[in-house]
PDB file of C-alpha atoms in Angstrom:
ATOM      1  CA  MET A   1     -24.312  29.075 -87.758  1.00 89.00           C
ATOM      2  CA  ARG A   2     -24.625  25.500 -88.950  1.00 84.00           C
ATOM      3  CA  HIS A   3     -24.866  23.620 -85.667  1.00 93.00           C
ATOM      4  CA  GLY A   4     -26.091  20.043 -86.080  1.00 91.00           C
ATOM      5  CA  LYS A   5     -26.329  20.186 -89.884  1.00 90.00           C
ATOM      6  CA  LYS A   6     -24.404  17.122 -90.980  1.00 89.00           C
ATOM      7  CA  ILE A   7     -25.531  16.709 -94.585  1.00 89.00           C
ATOM      8  CA  ASN A   8     -25.483  19.095 -97.489  1.00 92.00           C
ATOM      9  CA  HIS A   9     -29.034  19.383 -98.820  1.00 94.00           C
ATOM     10  CA  LEU A  10     -27.742  20.413-102.262  1.00 95.00           C
ATOM     11  CA  GLY A  11     -30.777  22.647-102.823  1.00 95.00           C
ATOM     12  CA  ARG A  12     -33.138  19.676-103.198  1.00 96.00           C
ATOM     13  CA  LYS A  13     -35.931  17.984-101.319  1.00 97.00           C
ATOM     14  CA  THR A  14     -35.141  14.713 -99.530  1.00 96.00           C
ATOM     15  CA  ALA A  15     -36.566  12.344-102.142  1.00 97.00           C
ATOM     16  CA  HIS A  16     -34.867  14.166-105.012  1.00 98.00           C
ATOM     17  CA  ARG A  17     -31.525  14.212-103.177  1.00 97.00           C
ATOM     18  CA  LYS A  18     -31.675  10.488-102.343  1.00 96.00           C
ATOM     19  CA  ALA A  19     -32.583   9.583-105.920  1.00 97.00           C
ATOM     20  CA  MET A  20     -29.815  11.778-107.316  1.00 97.00           C
ATOM     21  CA  LEU A  21     -27.169  10.287-105.002  1.00 97.00           C
ATOM     22  CA  ALA A  22     -28.349   6.757-105.808  1.00 97.00           C
ATOM     23  CA  ASN A  23     -28.087   7.440-109.543  1.00 97.00           C
ATOM     24  CA  MET A  24     -24.664   9.040-109.167  1.00 98.00           C
ATOM     25  CA  ALA A  25     -23.439   6.117-107.057  1.00 97.00           C
ATOM     26  CA  CYS A  26     -24.626   3.636-109.680  1.00 97.00           C
ATOM     27  CA  SER A  27     -22.826   5.619-112.381  1.00 97.00           C
ATOM     28  CA  LEU A  28     -19.671   5.746-110.267  1.00 97.00           C
ATOM     29  CA  ILE A  29     -19.718   1.982-109.724  1.00 96.00           C
ATOM     30  CA  GLU A  30     -20.399   1.296-113.389  1.00 96.00           C
ATOM     31  CA  HIS A  31     -17.907   3.748-114.955  1.00 96.00           C
ATOM     32  CA  LYS A  32     -15.379   3.910-112.052  1.00 96.00           C
ATOM     33  CA  ARG A  33     -15.190   7.746-112.364  1.00 95.00           C
ATOM     34  CA  ILE A  34     -17.619  10.574-113.021  1.00 97.00           C
ATOM     35  CA  ASN A  35     -17.454  14.359-113.371  1.00 97.00           C
ATOM     36  CA  THR A  36     -19.721  16.480-111.185  1.00 97.00           C
ATOM     37  CA  THR A  37     -19.624  19.539-108.968  1.00 97.00           C
ATOM     38  CA  VAL A  38     -17.434  19.570-105.861  1.00 97.00           C
ATOM     39  CA  ALA A  39     -20.413  19.742-103.476  1.00 97.00           C
ATOM     40  CA  LYS A  40     -22.107  16.749-105.124  1.00 98.00           C
ATOM     41  CA  ALA A  41     -18.830  14.823-105.161  1.00 97.00           C
ATOM     42  CA  LYS A  42     -18.371  15.346-101.423  1.00 97.00           C
ATOM     43  CA  ALA A  43     -21.956  14.276-100.748  1.00 97.00           C
ATOM     44  CA  LEU A  44     -21.509  11.241-102.996  1.00 97.00           C
ATOM     45  CA  LYS A  45     -18.336  10.244-101.171  1.00 97.00           C
ATOM     46  CA  GLN A  46     -20.216  10.126 -97.862  1.00 96.00           C
ATOM     47  CA  PHE A  47     -23.019   8.192 -99.546  1.00 97.00           C
ATOM     48  CA  VAL A  48     -21.025   5.540-101.415  1.00 97.00           C
ATOM     49  CA  GLU A  49     -18.148   4.651 -99.076  1.00 96.00           C
ATOM     50  CA  PRO A  50     -20.308   2.852 -96.466  1.00 95.00           C
ATOM     51  CA  LEU A  51     -21.907   0.880 -99.303  1.00 95.00           C
ATOM     52  CA  ILE A  52     -18.484  -0.218-100.553  1.00 95.00           C
ATOM     53  CA  THR A  53     -17.589  -1.273 -97.013  1.00 94.00           C
ATOM     54  CA  LYS A  54     -20.737  -3.405 -96.906  1.00 93.00           C
ATOM     55  CA  SER A  55     -19.764  -5.092-100.157  1.00 92.00           C
ATOM     56  CA  LYS A  56     -16.272  -5.765 -98.841  1.00 88.00           C
ATOM     57  CA  ALA A  57     -17.638  -7.480 -95.737  1.00 78.00           C
ATOM     58  CA  GLU A  58     -19.192 -10.248 -97.839  1.00 65.00           C
ATOM     59  CA  ASN A  59     -15.915 -11.169 -99.500  1.00 63.00           C
ATOM     60  CA  ASN A  60     -14.018 -11.216 -96.210  1.00 58.00           C
ATOM     61  CA  LEU A  61     -16.574 -13.675 -94.781  1.00 55.00           C
ATOM     62  CA  THR A  62     -17.173 -11.733 -91.615  1.00 52.00           C
ATOM     63  CA  LYS A  63     -20.095 -12.285 -89.270  1.00 50.00           C
ATOM     64  CA  GLU A  64     -22.561 -10.524 -91.556  1.00 53.00           C
ATOM     65  CA  LYS A  65     -24.132 -12.623 -94.281  1.00 62.00           C
ATOM     66  CA  GLY A  66     -23.828 -11.580 -97.900  1.00 76.00           C
ATOM     67  CA  THR A  67     -27.544 -11.564 -98.689  1.00 90.00           C
ATOM     68  CA  HIS A  68     -28.282  -9.197 -95.840  1.00 92.00           C
ATOM     69  CA  ASN A  69     -25.594  -6.777 -96.987  1.00 93.00           C
ATOM     70  CA  ARG A  70     -26.879  -6.946-100.561  1.00 94.00           C
ATOM     71  CA  ARG A  71     -30.360  -6.033 -99.370  1.00 95.00           C
ATOM     72  CA  ILE A  72     -29.079  -3.118 -97.332  1.00 95.00           C
ATOM     73  CA  VAL A  73     -27.115  -1.805-100.320  1.00 96.00           C
ATOM     74  CA  PHE A  74     -30.090  -2.384-102.645  1.00 96.00           C
ATOM     75  CA  LYS A  75     -32.191  -0.185-100.377  1.00 96.00           C
ATOM     76  CA  SER A  76     -29.832   2.694-101.163  1.00 95.00           C
ATOM     77  CA  LEU A  77     -28.833   2.017-104.779  1.00 95.00           C
ATOM     78  CA  ARG A  78     -31.958   0.413-106.332  1.00 93.00           C
ATOM     79  CA  ASP A  79     -30.079  -1.002-109.337  1.00 94.00           C
ATOM     80  CA  LYS A  80     -29.349  -4.729-109.594  1.00 94.00           C
ATOM     81  CA  ASP A  81     -26.610  -4.368-112.192  1.00 96.00           C
ATOM     82  CA  ALA A  82     -24.695  -1.850-110.073  1.00 96.00           C
ATOM     83  CA  ILE A  83     -25.001  -4.088-107.020  1.00 95.00           C
ATOM     84  CA  THR A  84     -23.707  -7.093-108.964  1.00 95.00           C
ATOM     85  CA  GLU A  85     -20.744  -5.025-110.157  1.00 95.00           C
ATOM     86  CA  LEU A  86     -20.130  -3.670-106.652  1.00 95.00           C
ATOM     87  CA  PHE A  87     -20.173  -7.045-104.916  1.00 94.00           C
ATOM     88  CA  SER A  88     -18.077  -8.830-107.537  1.00 93.00           C
ATOM     89  CA  VAL A  89     -15.530  -6.608-109.311  1.00 93.00           C
ATOM     90  CA  VAL A  90     -15.215  -3.632-106.980  1.00 94.00           C
ATOM     91  CA  SER A  91     -15.140  -5.534-103.695  1.00 92.00           C
ATOM     92  CA  GLU A  92     -12.430  -7.912-104.961  1.00 91.00           C
ATOM     93  CA  LYS A  93     -10.245  -5.020-106.081  1.00 91.00           C
ATOM     94  CA  ILE A  94     -10.519  -3.053-102.810  1.00 89.00           C
ATOM     95  CA  GLY A  95     -10.508  -6.091-100.517  1.00 85.00           C
ATOM     96  CA  ASP A  96      -7.368  -5.182 -98.582  1.00 88.00           C
ATOM     97  CA  ARG A  97      -7.900  -1.402 -98.452  1.00 91.00           C
ATOM     98  CA  PRO A  98      -8.975  -0.243 -94.956  1.00 92.00           C
ATOM     99  CA  GLY A  99     -11.009   2.728 -96.214  1.00 92.00           C
ATOM    100  CA  GLY A 100     -10.762   5.736 -98.482  1.00 94.00           C
ATOM    101  CA  TYR A 101     -12.163   4.045-101.564  1.00 95.00           C
ATOM    102  CA  THR A 102     -12.830   7.240-103.535  1.00 96.00           C
ATOM    103  CA  ARG A 103     -10.712  10.192-104.617  1.00 96.00           C
ATOM    104  CA  ILE A 104     -11.938  13.698-105.504  1.00 97.00           C
ATOM    105  CA  ILE A 105      -9.842  15.641-108.002  1.00 96.00           C
ATOM    106  CA  LYS A 106     -10.813  19.266-108.619  1.00 97.00           C
ATOM    107  CA  LEU A 107     -10.994  20.185-112.295  1.00 96.00           C
ATOM    108  CA  GLY A 108     -11.652  23.916-112.333  1.00 96.00           C
ATOM    109  CA  ASN A 109     -14.791  25.908-113.094  1.00 97.00           C
ATOM    110  CA  ARG A 110     -17.638  25.079-115.472  1.00 96.00           C
ATOM    111  CA  LEU A 111     -17.976  27.454-118.393  1.00 95.00           C
ATOM    112  CA  GLY A 112     -21.738  28.040-118.155  1.00 94.00           C
ATOM    113  CA  ASP A 113     -22.212  29.026-114.525  1.00 96.00           C
ATOM    114  CA  ASN A 114     -18.637  29.017-113.123  1.00 96.00           C
ATOM    115  CA  ALA A 115     -19.415  26.136-110.731  1.00 96.00           C
ATOM    116  CA  ASP A 116     -16.466  24.287-109.165  1.00 97.00           C
ATOM    117  CA  MET A 117     -16.135  20.962-110.985  1.00 98.00           C
ATOM    118  CA  ALA A 118     -14.507  17.772-109.749  1.00 98.00           C
ATOM    119  CA  MET A 119     -13.900  14.220-110.832  1.00 97.00           C
ATOM    120  CA  ILE A 120     -14.685  11.519-108.287  1.00 97.00           C
ATOM    121  CA  GLU A 121     -13.183   8.104-108.927  1.00 96.00           C
ATOM    122  CA  LEU A 122     -12.629   4.755-107.283  1.00 95.00           C
ATOM    123  CA  VAL A 123      -9.018   4.768-106.101  1.00 93.00           C
ATOM    124  CA  ASP A 124      -7.952   1.237-107.057  1.00 91.00           C
ATOM    125  CA  PHE A 125      -9.241   1.524-110.624  1.00 91.00           C
ATOM    126  CA  ASN A 126      -6.975   4.406-111.648  1.00 86.00           C
ATOM    127  CA  GLU A 127      -4.105   2.787-113.546  1.00 82.00           C
ATOM    128  CA  LEU A 128      -2.110   6.026-113.917  1.00 82.00           C
ATOM    129  CA  TYR A 129      -1.595   6.544-110.182  1.00 76.00           C
ATOM    130  CA  ASN A 130      -1.212   2.868-109.274  1.00 71.00           C
ATOM    131  CA  ALA A 131       1.051   1.728-112.125  1.00 67.00           C
ATOM    132  CA  ASP A 132       4.402   2.828-110.723  1.00 63.00           C
ATOM    133  CA  LYS A 133       3.677   2.200-107.057  1.00 62.00           C
ATOM    134  CA  PRO A 134       4.294  -1.346-105.810  1.00 61.00           C
ATOM    135  CA  LYS A 135       1.970  -2.733-103.192  1.00 61.00           C
ATOM    136  CA  LYS A 136       3.041  -1.897 -99.679  1.00 59.00           C
ATOM    137  CA  LYS A 137       3.926  -4.705 -97.338  1.00 58.00           C
ATOM    138  CA  THR A 138       1.704  -4.917 -94.310  1.00 58.00           C
ATOM    139  CA  THR A 139       4.225  -6.751 -92.138  1.00 60.00           C
ATOM    140  CA  ARG A 140       5.773  -4.835 -89.291  1.00 61.00           C
ATOM    141  CA  ARG A 141       9.502  -4.365 -89.086  1.00 60.00           C
ATOM    142  CA  SER A 142      11.583  -4.121 -85.967  1.00 60.00           C
ATOM    143  CA  ARG A 143      13.447  -0.953 -85.098  1.00 72.00           C
ATOM    144  CA  ARG A 144      16.722  -2.746 -84.384  1.00 72.00           C
ATOM    145  CA  GLY A 145      17.794  -3.010 -87.987  1.00 63.00           C
ATOM    146  CA  GLY A 146      17.370  -6.768 -88.237  1.00 56.00           C
ATOM    147  CA  GLY A 147      15.044  -6.298 -91.199  1.00 53.00           C
ATOM    148  CA  ALA A 148      17.490  -4.096 -93.100  1.00 53.00           C
ATOM    149  CA  ALA A 149      18.554  -5.213 -96.527  1.00 54.00           C
ATOM    150  CA  LYS A 150      21.848  -7.100 -96.548  1.00 50.00           C
ATOM    151  CA  THR A 151      24.527  -5.746 -98.836  1.00 51.00           C
ATOM    152  CA  GLU A 152      26.949  -7.849-100.791  1.00 54.00           C
ATOM    153  CA  THR A 153      30.552  -8.011 -99.639  1.00 51.00           C
ATOM    154  CA  PRO A 154      32.610  -5.203-101.169  1.00 53.00           C
ATOM    155  CA  PRO A 155      35.223  -6.133-103.771  1.00 54.00           C
ATOM    156  CA  VAL A 156      38.064  -5.169-101.419  1.00 53.00           C
ATOM    157  CA  ALA A 157      36.958  -7.757 -98.872  1.00 56.00           C
ATOM    158  CA  VAL A 158      36.710 -10.406-101.608  1.00 52.00           C
ATOM    159  CA  ALA A 159      40.254  -9.604-102.747  1.00 54.00           C
ATOM    160  CA  GLU A 160      41.560  -9.828 -99.174  1.00 57.00           C
ATOM    161  CA  GLU A 161      39.913 -13.240 -98.728  1.00 59.00           C
ATOM    162  CA  ALA A 162      41.526 -14.453-101.951  1.00 56.00           C
ATOM    163  CA  VAL A 163      44.966 -13.346-100.763  1.00 54.00           C
ATOM    164  CA  GLU A 164      44.462 -15.075 -97.398  1.00 59.00           C
ATOM    165  CA  SER A 165      43.420 -18.314 -99.093  1.00 58.00           C
ATOM    166  CA  GLN A 166      46.513 -18.219-101.326  1.00 58.00           C
ATOM    167  CA  THR A 167      48.828 -17.758 -98.331  1.00 53.00           C
ATOM    168  CA  ASN A 168      47.106 -20.644 -96.531  1.00 56.00           C
ATOM    169  CA  GLU A 169      47.640 -22.884 -99.577  1.00 53.00           C
ATOM    170  CA  GLU A 170      51.313 -21.920 -99.717  1.00 53.00           C
ATOM    171  CA  VAL A 171      51.730 -22.820 -96.021  1.00 50.00           C
ATOM    172  CA  VAL A 172      50.090 -26.204 -96.588  1.00 52.00           C
ATOM    173  CA  SER A 173      52.223 -26.925 -99.674  1.00 52.00           C
ATOM    174  CA  ASP A 174      55.432 -25.938 -97.816  1.00 55.00           C
ATOM    175  CA  ASP A 175      54.607 -28.421 -95.047  1.00 55.00           C
ATOM    176  CA  SER A 176      54.061 -31.260 -97.518  1.00 53.00           C
ATOM    177  CA  GLU A 177      57.460 -30.716 -99.169  1.00 53.00           C
ATOM    178  CA  GLU A 178      59.352 -31.322 -95.905  1.00 48.00           C
TER     179      GLU A 178
END
């Protein structure tokens, strides 16, 4: 039974695991996608998503100050270049996303030891998936149909209006002759 075991130890001591996750997170932020095993990808997802949320808080100008968030993230990542990239490029791109910043795509098995491999990537930086999808509107629509798209008048109705206007003109011209 695995009661109360929230993290996957990945077969490593604590210091080795923390260093490995920090290095993988820095690589993910720098390259926007990396290939690794499924277990490491799942552990990395839990490690890096709170850090991305911290970086997003600075750009939204919430109560927390930016320097404090940078120091908290630096405690986990320990790489100034990755933190600069995270707080500038990545946080601007994912500014309106409410969570779920990473995606894990399973790739199959590794040839050497048959380990399950996966690619973990930052969601907003994948141009293949995001190219054809327009941004969703965040405004709410009513259920009454008031927000439905208006259609143009059908050609039959336009023809009927033209006939009515011609008959009205004939009536007016008949009155002027008398």
